[in-house]
Coordinates of C-alpha atoms and ligand atoms in Angstrom, one line a residue:
L1246 CA -14.2 5.8 -9.3
R1247 CA -15.2 7.2 -12.6
G1248 CA -15.2 5.0 -15.3
L1249 CA -14.1 1.7 -13.0
G1250 CA -17.7 0.5 -13.1
R1251 CA -16.8 -2.2 -15.8
F1252 CA -13.6 -2.8 -13.7
W1253 CA -16.0 -3.5 -10.1
F1254 CA -18.7 -5.9 -11.3
G1255 CA -16.4 -8.1 -13.6
L1256 CA -18.4 -7.2 -16.7
E1257 CA -15.1 -7.5 -18.9
P1258 CA -14.8 -10.4 -21.4
Q1259 CA -12.4 -12.4 -19.6
T1260 CA -9.2 -12.7 -20.7
Q1261 CA -6.9 -15.3 -21.5
G1262 CA -3.4 -14.1 -20.5
R1263 CA -3.4 -12.2 -17.2
F1264 CA -1.1 -9.7 -18.7
T1265 CA -3.1 -9.6 -22.5
S1266 CA -1.9 -5.4 -24.6
T1267 CA -6.6 -5.1 -23.8
A1268 CA -5.7 -6.0 -19.9
S1269 CA -2.9 -3.4 -19.0
A1270 CA -4.9 -1.0 -21.5
Q1271 CA -8.3 -1.4 -19.6
K1272 CA -6.3 -0.6 -16.5
E1273 CA -7.0 2.2 -14.9
N1274 CA -4.7 3.2 -11.4
T1275 CA -5.0 5.5 -8.9
T1276 CA -2.1 7.3 -10.0
A1277 CA -3.5 7.7 -13.4
K1278 CA -6.7 8.5 -12.1
A1279 CA -5.2 11.5 -9.5
A1280 CA -3.3 12.9 -12.8
K1281 CA -7.1 13.2 -14.3
E1282 CA -8.9 14.4 -11.6
S1283 CA -5.8 16.7 -10.1
K1284 CA -6.7 15.2 -6.5
T1285 CA -4.5 16.6 -3.4
F1286 CA -3.6 13.9 -2.0
Q1287 CA -5.2 14.0 1.9
A1288 CA -8.1 14.0 -1.0
I1289 CA -8.0 10.7 -2.3
Q1290 CA -7.1 9.4 0.4
E1291 CA -10.0 10.6 2.3
E1292 CA -12.1 9.5 -0.6
R1293 CA -10.8 6.1 -0.1
R1294 CA -10.9 5.5 3.6
E1295 CA -15.0 6.9 3.4
Q1296 CA -15.4 4.1 0.7
A1297 CA -14.0 0.9 2.6
E1298 CA -16.0 2.5 5.8
R1299 CA -18.7 1.6 3.8
S1300 CA -17.5 -2.2 2.7
V1301 CA -17.5 -5.4 4.0
L1302 CA -15.4 -8.6 3.8
I1303 CA -17.0 -11.9 2.7
S1304 CA -15.8 -15.0 2.2
C1305 CA -17.5 -16.7 -0.3
P1306 CA -17.6 -20.3 -2.2
S1307 CA -15.8 -20.0 -4.9
K1308 CA -18.7 -21.4 -7.2
I1309 CA -20.7 -19.0 -6.2
N1310 CA -24.0 -17.8 -8.4
E1311 CA -22.8 -14.1 -8.8
K1312 CA -26.3 -12.8 -9.3
K1313 CA -27.7 -13.5 -6.2
F1314 CA -24.9 -13.1 -4.0
L1315 CA -25.5 -9.6 -5.1
D1316 CA -29.8 -9.8 -4.6
Y1317 CA -29.0 -11.4 -0.9
L1318 CA -26.8 -8.0 -0.1
S1319 CA -29.4 -5.9 -1.9
K1320 CA -31.5 -6.3 0.4
H1321 CA -29.4 -4.0 2.8
G1322 CA -29.0 -1.3 0.1
T1323 CA -27.5 -0.4 -2.6
I1324 CA -23.7 -1.8 -3.8
N1325 CA -21.8 0.7 -5.7
K1326 CA -19.2 -2.3 -6.9
H1327 CA -17.6 -5.3 -5.3
F1328 CA -15.3 -7.6 -6.9
F1329 CA -13.9 -11.3 -6.1
Y1330 CA -10.4 -12.8 -5.7
N1331 CA -8.9 -15.8 -4.2
S1332 CA -6.7 -16.2 -1.2
Y1333 CA -6.4 -19.0 0.0
G1334 CA -10.7 -19.9 -0.7
A1335 CA -13.5 -17.3 -2.9
Y1336 CA -13.5 -13.5 -1.1
A1337 CA -16.3 -10.6 -2.2
V1338 CA -15.7 -6.9 -1.3
V1339 CA -18.3 -5.3 -1.2
E1340 CA -19.0 -1.8 -1.2
F1341 CA -22.9 -0.7 -0.5
S1342 CA -23.5 3.3 -1.3
S1343 CA -24.2 3.9 2.2
R1344 CA -23.2 3.0 5.6
E1345 CA -26.1 1.7 6.9
S1346 CA -26.1 -0.4 5.0
I1347 CA -23.8 -2.2 6.9
A1348 CA -25.7 -1.5 10.1
S1349 CA -28.9 -3.5 8.8
L1350 CA -26.1 -6.8 7.3
K1351 CA -24.8 -6.6 11.2
E1352 CA -28.0 -7.0 12.4
S1353 CA -28.7 -10.3 10.8
I1354 CA -26.3 -11.3 11.0
N1355 CA -25.1 -14.5 14.0
I1356 CA -22.5 -14.8 15.6
P1357 CA -21.7 -19.1 14.5
A1358 CA -22.2 -22.1 17.0
V1359 CA -18.8 -23.0 17.0
E1360 CA -18.9 -27.1 18.1
H1361 CA -16.1 -28.0 20.8
E1362 CA -14.7 -24.3 20.7
A1363 CA -15.8 -20.7 21.7
A1364 CA -16.6 -17.9 20.2
V1365 CA -15.0 -14.3 20.8
P1366 CA -18.2 -12.3 19.9
F1367 CA -16.6 -8.9 18.4
K1368 CA -18.9 -8.2 15.0
S1369 CA -16.7 -7.7 12.7
R1370 CA -17.1 -6.2 8.9
L1371 CA -15.1 -9.8 8.2
L1372 CA -17.8 -12.4 7.2
S1373 CA -18.4 -15.7 5.8
F1374 CA -21.3 -16.6 3.3
K1375 CA -23.4 -19.6 3.6
W1376 CA -24.8 -21.1 0.8
P1377 CA -27.2 -24.2 1.4
G1378 CA -26.9 -27.8 0.2
S1379 CA -24.8 -28.0 -3.3
Q1380 CA -24.8 -25.5 -5.5
S1381 CA -25.4 -25.7 -9.6
S1382 CA -22.7 -25.1 -11.7
S1383 CA -24.7 -23.7 -14.8
H1384 CA -24.5 -19.8 -14.2
P1385 CA -20.8 -18.1 -15.5
M1386 CA -18.5 -17.8 -12.9
P1387 CA -17.2 -14.5 -11.3
K1388 CA -14.0 -13.3 -12.4
F1389 CA -11.3 -13.8 -10.3
K1390 CA -9.0 -10.5 -9.3
V1391 CA -5.3 -10.8 -9.2
Q1392 CA -3.6 -10.0 -6.0
S1393 CA -0.2 -10.6 -6.5
P1394 CA 2.8 -9.7 -8.5
P1395 CA 3.7 -11.8 -12.2
S1396 CA 7.0 -14.4 -11.7
I1397 CA 10.1 -13.7 -13.0
N1398 CA 9.4 -15.6 -16.6
E1399 CA 6.3 -14.1 -16.9
I1400 CA 7.5 -10.5 -16.6
N1401 CA 10.5 -12.3 -18.9
Q1402 CA 8.1 -13.0 -21.6
L1403 CA 6.0 -9.7 -20.6
L1404 CA 8.9 -7.8 -22.0
S1405 CA 10.3 -9.9 -25.1
E1406 CA 7.0 -8.6 -26.7
K1407 CA 8.2 -4.9 -26.1
D1408 CA 9.8 -2.7 -28.8
S1409 CA 11.7 -0.4 -27.1
I1410 CA 13.4 -0.2 -23.4
D1411 CA 10.1 2.4 -23.0
E1412 CA 8.2 0.3 -24.0
Q1413 CA 9.5 -2.4 -21.6
L1414 CA 9.7 0.3 -18.9
Q1415 CA 6.2 1.2 -19.7
C1416 CA 4.2 -2.4 -19.3
L1417 CA 6.8 -3.3 -16.0
T1418 CA 4.7 -0.8 -14.2
E1419 CA 1.6 -1.6 -15.8
A1420 CA 2.6 -5.0 -14.4
L1421 CA 3.9 -4.4 -11.2
E1422 CA 1.2 -1.8 -9.9
L1423 CA -1.0 -2.3 -7.7
T1424 CA -4.4 -1.9 -9.5
E1425 CA -7.7 -0.5 -8.1
E1426 CA -9.0 -3.3 -5.9
N1427 CA -6.0 -4.2 -4.3
V1428 CA -5.8 -0.8 -3.0
S1429 CA -9.2 -1.1 -2.1
L1430 CA -8.6 -4.0 -0.7
R1431 CA -5.8 -2.4 1.5
F1432 CA -7.4 0.7 3.1
L1433 CA -10.6 -2.3 3.8
V1434 CA -8.1 -4.3 5.6
C1435 CA -7.0 -1.0 7.7
S1436 CA -10.7 0.2 8.0
L1437 CA -11.3 -3.4 9.7
L1438 CA -8.6 -2.7 12.2
R1439 CA -10.0 0.5 12.6
D1440 CA -13.4 -1.1 14.2
I1441 CA -10.5 -3.0 17.0
T1442 CA -8.6 0.0 17.7
G1443 CA -11.7 1.8 17.7
A1444 CA -13.4 0.8 21.0
Y1445 CA -10.3 2.6 22.7
F1446 CA -10.4 5.4 20.5
P1447 CA -13.1 6.2 19.0
E1448 CA -12.2 9.1 17.3
C1449 CA -8.7 6.6 15.4
I1450 CA -8.3 6.4 11.5
I1451 CA -6.1 3.8 10.8
R1452 CA -3.9 5.1 7.6
P1453 CA -1.9 4.1 5.0
F1454 CA 1.1 4.8 4.5
G1455 CA 4.5 3.4 2.9
S1456 CA 4.0 1.7 -0.9
T1457 CA 0.4 1.4 -0.9
V1458 CA -0.3 5.2 -1.2
N1459 CA 2.9 6.2 -2.5
S1460 CA 2.7 5.7 -6.0
F1461 CA 5.3 3.0 -5.7
G1462 CA 3.7 0.3 -4.8
K1463 CA 4.1 -3.2 -6.2
L1464 CA 1.5 -6.4 -5.7
G1465 CA 2.8 -7.9 -2.7
C1466 CA 4.3 -5.2 -0.9
D1467 CA 3.8 -4.8 3.3
V1468 CA 0.5 -2.6 4.1
D1469 CA 2.1 0.6 6.2
M1470 CA -0.4 1.2 8.7
I1471 CA -0.2 4.3 10.9
L1472 CA -2.9 4.7 14.5
D1473 CA -3.6 8.3 13.9
L1474 CA -4.9 9.3 17.4
E1475 CA -4.6 13.4 16.2
G1476 CA -8.5 13.2 15.8
I1477 CA -8.8 13.0 19.9
Y1478 CA -7.4 16.0 20.3
A1479 CA -9.1 18.2 18.7
T1480 CA -11.3 20.5 20.9
S1481 CA -14.4 22.4 21.1
Q1482 CA -13.8 24.2 24.0
K1483 CA -14.3 27.8 24.0
K1484 CA -12.2 29.8 26.0
G1485 CA -12.6 32.9 28.0
S1486 CA -14.8 31.9 30.6
G1487 CA -11.3 30.9 32.7
L1488 CA -13.1 27.6 33.9
S1489 CA -12.1 24.4 32.2
L1490 CA -12.1 20.6 32.7
E1491 CA -10.5 18.4 31.4
Y1492 CA -9.3 14.3 31.1
Q1493 CA -7.7 12.6 33.5
V1494 CA -4.9 10.7 32.0
K1495 CA -2.6 8.5 32.8
R1496 CA 1.0 9.5 31.8
G1497 CA 4.1 7.0 30.5
A1498 CA 7.7 8.8 31.0
S1499 CA 8.1 9.5 27.2
E1500 CA 6.2 10.0 23.5
R1501 CA 7.7 6.8 22.6
A1502 CA 7.1 5.2 26.3
V1503 CA 2.9 6.2 25.6
T1504 CA 3.0 4.6 22.0
Q1505 CA 5.0 2.0 23.3
S1506 CA 2.0 1.3 25.3
I1507 CA -1.2 1.4 23.0
L1508 CA 0.9 -0.6 20.5
S1509 CA 1.0 -3.6 22.9
V1510 CA -2.5 -3.1 24.0
I1511 CA -3.7 -2.9 20.2
G1512 CA -0.8 -6.0 19.0
K1513 CA -3.0 -8.5 22.5
C1514 CA -6.7 -7.2 20.8
V1515 CA -5.5 -8.0 17.1
D1516 CA -3.8 -11.2 18.7
Q1517 CA -6.9 -12.4 20.3
F1518 CA -10.2 -10.5 19.0
G1519 CA -9.3 -10.0 15.7
P1520 CA -10.9 -12.5 12.6
G1521 CA -8.3 -13.6 10.4
C1522 CA -5.3 -11.4 12.1
V1523 CA -2.0 -14.1 12.7
G1524 CA 1.3 -14.0 13.2
V1525 CA 1.5 -11.1 15.7
Q1526 CA 4.3 -9.3 16.9
N1527 CA 4.5 -7.4 19.5
I1528 CA 8.3 -5.0 17.9
L1529 CA 8.2 -2.3 20.6
Q1530 CA 11.6 -1.6 20.3
A1531 CA 12.3 -0.8 16.8
R1532 CA 13.2 3.3 16.0
C1533 CA 9.2 3.2 15.3
P1534 CA 7.7 0.3 17.2
L1535 CA 4.9 -1.4 15.6
V1536 CA 2.8 -4.5 15.6
R1537 CA 3.3 -7.1 12.9
F1538 CA 0.7 -9.2 11.4
S1539 CA -0.7 -11.3 8.6
H1540 CA -3.9 -10.4 7.6
Q1541 CA -5.0 -14.3 6.3
P1542 CA -8.3 -13.0 3.8
S1543 CA -6.8 -10.4 2.6
G1544 CA -2.8 -12.3 2.1
F1545 CA -1.2 -9.0 3.4
Q1546 CA 1.7 -8.2 6.1
C1547 CA 0.2 -5.3 8.1
D1548 CA 2.9 -3.1 9.8
L1549 CA 0.9 -1.1 12.3
T1550 CA 2.5 2.2 13.9
A1551 CA 1.8 5.1 15.9
N1552 CA 3.0 8.2 15.9
N1553 CA 4.8 8.0 13.2
R1554 CA 2.9 11.5 11.2
V1555 CA 6.3 12.2 9.5
A1556 CA 6.4 8.6 7.7
M1557 CA 3.0 9.8 5.9
K1558 CA 4.6 12.7 4.9
S1559 CA 7.4 11.0 3.0
S1560 CA 5.1 9.1 1.7
E1561 CA 2.9 12.3 0.2
L1562 CA 6.4 13.7 -1.7
L1563 CA 6.4 10.7 -2.4
F1564 CA 3.2 10.8 -4.4
L1565 CA 3.7 13.7 -5.4
Y1566 CA 7.1 13.5 -7.7
G1567 CA 5.6 10.8 -9.3
Q1568 CA 2.6 12.8 -10.0
L1569 CA 4.7 15.1 -11.9
D1570 CA 5.6 13.3 -14.8
P1571 CA 5.3 9.2 -16.2
R1572 CA 8.6 9.4 -16.2
V1573 CA 9.3 8.8 -12.5
R1574 CA 6.9 5.9 -11.6
H1575 CA 8.7 4.2 -14.8
L1576 CA 11.8 4.5 -13.9
V1577 CA 11.6 3.7 -10.4
F1578 CA 9.4 0.5 -10.7
G1579 CA 12.3 -0.5 -13.3
V1580 CA 15.1 0.0 -11.1
R1581 CA 13.1 -1.5 -8.3
C1582 CA 12.8 -4.2 -10.2
W1583 CA 15.9 -4.9 -10.4
A1584 CA 17.7 -3.9 -7.4
R1585 CA 15.3 -6.6 -5.9
V1586 CA 16.5 -9.8 -8.7
H1587 CA 20.1 -8.8 -7.9
S1588 CA 18.8 -8.9 -4.6
I1589 CA 20.2 -4.9 -3.7
T1590 CA 17.3 -4.7 -1.3
S1591 CA 15.6 -7.8 0.1
S1592 CA 13.0 -7.9 2.0
I1593 CA 14.7 -9.3 5.4
P1594 CA 15.6 -6.2 7.1
G1595 CA 19.6 -6.1 6.7
A1596 CA 22.1 -3.8 5.6
W1597 CA 20.9 -3.7 2.7
I1598 CA 19.7 -0.3 0.3
T1599 CA 15.6 -0.1 1.0
N1600 CA 13.0 0.6 -1.9
F1601 CA 12.4 3.9 -0.1
S1602 CA 16.0 4.8 -0.6
L1603 CA 16.5 3.7 -4.0
T1604 CA 12.9 5.9 -5.0
V1605 CA 14.9 8.6 -3.3
M1606 CA 17.9 8.3 -5.0
V1607 CA 15.8 8.1 -8.2
V1608 CA 14.3 11.6 -7.3
F1609 CA 17.3 13.1 -6.7
F1610 CA 18.8 11.9 -9.9
L1611 CA 15.6 13.7 -12.2
Q1612 CA 16.6 16.6 -10.2
Q1613 CA 20.1 16.6 -12.0
R1614 CA 19.0 16.4 -15.5
N1615 CA 19.7 19.1 -17.8
P1616 CA 17.2 20.2 -17.9
P1617 CA 15.8 18.8 -14.4
I1618 CA 12.5 16.3 -14.3
L1619 CA 11.6 17.1 -11.1
P1620 CA 11.8 20.4 -8.5
T1621 CA 13.4 20.3 -5.5
L1622 CA 12.0 19.3 -1.9
D1623 CA 12.9 24.0 -1.1
R1624 CA 10.8 25.0 -5.0
L1625 CA 8.0 22.6 -3.1
K1626 CA 8.2 24.6 0.2
E1627 CA 8.2 27.7 -1.9
L1628 CA 4.9 26.6 -3.5
A1629 CA 2.6 25.5 -0.7
G1630 CA -0.3 28.3 0.1
P1631 CA -1.4 29.0 3.9
S1632 CA -3.1 25.5 4.1
D1633 CA -0.3 22.8 3.3
K1634 CA 1.9 24.5 6.2
C1635 CA 2.8 21.6 8.3
V1636 CA 5.2 20.9 11.4
I1637 CA 5.5 18.1 12.6
E1638 CA 8.3 17.6 16.3
G1639 CA 9.9 21.2 15.3
N1640 CA 10.1 19.8 11.6
D1641 CA 9.2 21.8 8.6
C1642 CA 7.2 19.4 6.6
T1643 CA 5.2 21.5 4.3
I1644 CA 4.9 20.5 0.8
V1645 CA 2.3 21.8 -1.7
S1646 CA -0.3 19.8 -2.1
D1647 CA -1.7 21.8 -5.3
L1648 CA 0.4 20.2 -8.0
S1649 CA -1.2 22.8 -10.7
K1650 CA 1.2 25.2 -8.7
I1651 CA 4.0 23.2 -9.9
T1652 CA 5.2 23.8 -13.8
L1653 CA 7.9 22.0 -14.9
Q1654 CA 11.0 22.3 -17.5
Q1655 CA 11.4 21.0 -21.8
N1656 CA 13.0 17.7 -20.7
T1657 CA 12.4 15.3 -23.2
D1658 CA 14.6 12.6 -22.4
T1659 CA 13.6 8.9 -23.7
L1660 CA 13.5 6.3 -20.5
E1661 CA 16.2 4.6 -22.6
K1662 CA 18.5 7.2 -21.3
L1663 CA 17.1 8.2 -18.3
L1664 CA 18.0 3.9 -16.8
Q1665 CA 21.4 3.4 -18.8
E1666 CA 22.3 7.4 -17.3
F1667 CA 21.1 6.6 -14.3
F1668 CA 23.3 3.6 -13.9
E1669 CA 26.5 5.7 -15.2
F1670 CA 25.4 8.6 -12.3
Y1671 CA 25.1 5.6 -9.7
G1672 CA 28.3 4.2 -10.5
N1673 CA 30.4 7.0 -10.8
F1674 CA 28.6 8.8 -8.1
P1675 CA 30.8 10.0 -4.6
F1676 CA 29.7 8.0 -2.2
N1677 CA 32.6 8.8 0.0
K1678 CA 32.4 12.1 0.2
A1679 CA 28.7 13.2 -0.8
S1680 CA 25.0 12.7 0.1
I1681 CA 22.6 12.9 -1.6
N1682 CA 19.8 15.7 -0.7
I1683 CA 16.7 15.6 -2.7
R1684 CA 15.6 19.1 -0.9
K1685 CA 18.3 21.2 -2.2
G1686 CA 18.5 18.7 -5.4
K1687 CA 22.8 19.0 -5.0
E1688 CA 25.0 16.7 -3.2
Q1689 CA 26.4 18.3 -0.5
T1690 CA 29.1 17.2 1.9
K1691 CA 28.8 14.4 3.8
P1692 CA 28.0 15.1 7.4
E1693 CA 29.5 11.6 8.9
T1694 CA 31.7 8.7 7.5
T1695 CA 28.2 6.0 7.4
A1696 CA 29.2 4.6 3.1
L1697 CA 25.8 5.9 2.4
Y1698 CA 24.0 8.6 3.0
I1699 CA 20.5 10.1 2.0
Q1700 CA 19.7 13.3 3.9
N1701 CA 16.3 12.0 5.5
P1702 CA 13.6 15.0 3.4
F1703 CA 11.8 15.8 6.1
E1704 CA 13.7 15.4 9.6
T1705 CA 17.0 16.8 7.5
T1706 CA 19.9 16.2 10.3
L1707 CA 18.8 11.9 10.0
N1708 CA 20.2 9.8 7.1
I1709 CA 17.5 7.1 5.6
S1710 CA 20.3 4.9 4.6
K1711 CA 22.4 4.8 8.0
N1712 CA 21.5 1.2 7.9
V1713 CA 23.2 0.3 4.5
N1714 CA 27.4 -0.9 5.2
A1715 CA 29.8 -0.3 2.3
T1716 CA 29.9 -4.1 0.9
Q1717 CA 26.1 -3.5 0.2
L1718 CA 26.7 0.2 -1.5
E1719 CA 29.9 -1.1 -3.1
R1720 CA 27.1 -3.9 -4.7
F1721 CA 25.4 -1.4 -5.7
V1722 CA 27.6 0.4 -8.2
A1723 CA 29.1 -2.8 -9.3
L1724 CA 25.6 -3.1 -10.4
C1725 CA 25.2 -0.5 -12.0
R1726 CA 28.6 0.0 -13.6
E1727 CA 27.7 -3.6 -14.8
S1728 CA 24.5 -2.2 -16.3
A1729 CA 25.1 0.8 -17.7
W1730 CA 28.1 -0.9 -19.4
L1731 CA 25.8 -3.2 -20.8
L1732 CA 23.1 -1.2 -22.0
Q1733 CA 25.9 -0.1 -24.1
Q1734 CA 26.4 -2.7 -25.8
K1735 CA 24.6 -2.4 -29.9
E1736 CA 23.4 -6.6 -28.9
I1737 CA 21.5 -5.9 -26.4
L1738 CA 19.1 -3.2 -27.5
N1739 CA 18.8 -5.5 -30.8
R1740 CA 15.6 -6.9 -30.6
S1741 CA 15.8 -10.9 -30.3
S1742 CA 12.8 -13.2 -30.1
D1743 CA 14.9 -16.1 -28.7
S1744 CA 16.7 -14.0 -25.8
P1745 CA 16.3 -11.6 -23.4
W1746 CA 17.2 -8.0 -24.5
G1747 CA 17.0 -4.7 -23.6
F1748 CA 15.6 -4.2 -19.6
A1749 CA 15.1 -8.1 -19.6
A1750 CA 18.6 -8.9 -20.2
L1751 CA 19.4 -6.4 -16.9
L1752 CA 17.3 -9.0 -15.2
L1753 CA 19.6 -11.6 -16.1
P1754 CA 22.2 -13.0 -13.3
S1755 CA 25.7 -10.7 -12.3
V1756 CA 28.9 -11.3 -13.8
T1757 CA 30.4 -9.1 -12.6
S1758 CA 32.9 -11.5 -9.9
G1759 CA 35.8 -9.9 -8.6
A1760 CA 33.2 -6.6 -7.4
G1761 CA 31.7 -9.0 -5.1
V1762 CA 28.5 -8.8 -6.6
K1763 CA 26.8 -12.8 -6.7
S1764 CA 24.0 -13.3 -7.6
R1765 CA 22.3 -15.6 -4.8
R1766 CA 19.6 -17.0 -8.4
K1767 CA 20.9 -20.0 -9.3
R1768 CA 18.8 -19.6 -12.4
K1769 CA 19.9 -21.7 -15.3
L1770 CA 22.7 -19.5 -18.0
E1771 CA 21.0 -18.8 -21.2
P1772 CA 22.4 -18.1 -24.3
A1773 CA 22.0 -14.5 -23.9
S1774 CA 23.5 -14.6 -20.2
S1775 CA 26.4 -16.8 -21.3
R1776 CA 26.5 -13.5 -24.5
I1777 CA 25.9 -11.2 -22.0
K1778 CA 29.3 -13.2 -20.7
N1779 CA 31.7 -13.1 -23.0
L1780 CA 30.5 -9.6 -23.7
L1781 CA 31.9 -8.7 -20.0
D1782 CA 35.0 -10.6 -20.7
S1783 CA 35.8 -8.3 -23.1
L1784 CA 35.1 -5.4 -20.8
K1785 CA 37.0 -6.8 -19.0
I1786 CA 40.2 -6.6 -21.4
K1787 CA 39.0 -4.1 -23.6
G1788 CA 36.5 -1.4 -21.8
G1789 CA 37.9 -2.7 -18.0
E1790 CA 39.8 0.6 -17.7
T1791 CA 36.9 3.4 -18.7
V1792 CA 34.6 2.0 -16.2
A1793 CA 37.4 1.8 -13.1
K1794 CA 38.6 5.3 -14.0
K1795 CA 35.5 6.5 -13.3
G1796 CA 34.8 7.8 -10.0
S1797 CA 34.9 5.7 -6.8
A1798 CA 32.7 3.9 -4.6
Ligands
GTP524 P1 8.4 -1.2 -0.1 O1 9.1 -1.7 0.3 O2 7.2 -1.6 -1.3 O3 7.7 -1.9 1.2 O4 8.6 0.6 0.0 P2 7.7 1.3 1.2 O5 8.3 2.4 1.1 O6 6.5 1.4 1.8 O7 8.7 1.0 2.8 P3 8.7 0.4 4.1 O8 7.9 -0.9 3.7 O9 10.4 -0.2 4.0 O10 8.3 1.9 4.8 C1 7.1 2.2 4.6 C2 7.5 4.4 4.6 O11 8.5 4.0 5.8 C3 8.2 4.1 3.0 O12 8.0 5.2 2.6 C4 8.7 5.6 4.4 O13 7.4 7.0 4.1 C5 9.1 5.5 5.8 N1 10.7 4.6 5.6 C6 10.8 3.7 5.2 N2 12.4 3.7 5.8 C7 12.5 5.1 6.3 C8 13.9 5.5 7.0 O14 14.8 4.9 7.2 N3 13.8 6.7 7.5 C9 12.5 7.5 7.2 N4 12.6 8.4 7.7 N5 11.6 6.8 6.8 C10 11.1 5.5 6.2
MG525 MG1 6.1 -1.0 3.1

């Protein structure tokens, strides 16, 4: 966390807008740091997990006297970092430099006596800071760190201030990506949950995976968690004498049945003992059984799974790809934002393309460039060292962990070019016969007739986009074609002050009607969108053939 002191201690000058250029320049994200320090994925996760274990989450008055608050807590030990944020009330995340401080703090805390009710006496690290009497407001207010993404209007405003599509995509990434504080809060919520599950399985770890750690997370995305029980199987027994002891255990019919039974108990505990955990749902019949709940103090929706190591490896793989070239993250953030605005992706599960599939599609596209921007998964396996060897349930999930072993070819494509060609590539991809395969970095013959076939990177007989139906794929293809065409129009690329241009123009409601593309957003058509509509109308007459001729979905 080098260089973040200023950030954590809230000493930077108050900025007026949340995304002024100074603010974004000051922001140093996880990915940039990792690249600089070239730590492995595992090392970064371990460091963050350990920091979270030394941290507490405290609800506090919004007009808090920061200095007095810190002085009070410092009685228990040195505070490494802290920050404040708002989520239906003010909260502080406080990281001590040692775990003993947490023990000392806990000893000094009472369980409150509640009138007309009774309390579950569970001593968690979610605390409330009480301040006797009214506070004077003469002291400076702490700076509250934003934890939610900018609105579409704020995004449009930001994009309009940039001078090129490349700058727009970089700025979009900076505005949407998880902040340092947000990632810390995510790890802290996992660690707080571990305090509950640790009562049953003291060696367990709750690890975040998915977009919290894969470097493509957007502020506001869910926290995917794994209850990792691997540590329990580690044994210190020495073989030799022939004598041994073993634990008597309860058995289930299958791994899945055991996972379901563990998660059902954990779900109940989270519901009944977990402070701040509300709306707990046990979704145990899903392909990947999970417990879903909201963690109110952080505002996160959490999905807790178990026995899901392959998903963690997929997160590492995406992280690694995100590290190799900055254009990867900029393009993924752009494509994900574009897809969300046009309802290609959705927060509700269904027949839509998921963010995970979209990211794999971007990776595949970047492997197709000439020269390629990203290496194949097979190449990442070849470069792996002996300690990288990883086999999960019979699937070889080995990938290199040391990024410095990967040499990349010189490719100087601009983001504008990549965006344009991404849309052309998928606007013309032979989805009817080919599958997307990032292991080989080549399209393959589709093994089955599902609309979209994207080979699961590690469980190679599975399709990660099996859920996508033909209608959703057609919508995606039609929008790709429309966006590719829009980017060819000079007018779209002309920076003008009064209407969205460049990438922002691609976020306007789609006007392609024949292909079944409808925008759910009923946004008022602005001058720019009527301009685009006219351009598209002319496309139907003049250029329609060009688009229609190329490939088929
Ligand atoms: P968000 O939409 O920002 O939450 O992106 P995400 O990457 O976190 O996706 P999601 O929460 O849907 O899933 C979490 C992780 O589970 C993904 O990053 C993948 O590693 C894994 N995952 C999701 N969907 C699939 C799938 O269909 N197949 C496989 N094998 N893994 C999946
Ligand atoms: Mg997720």
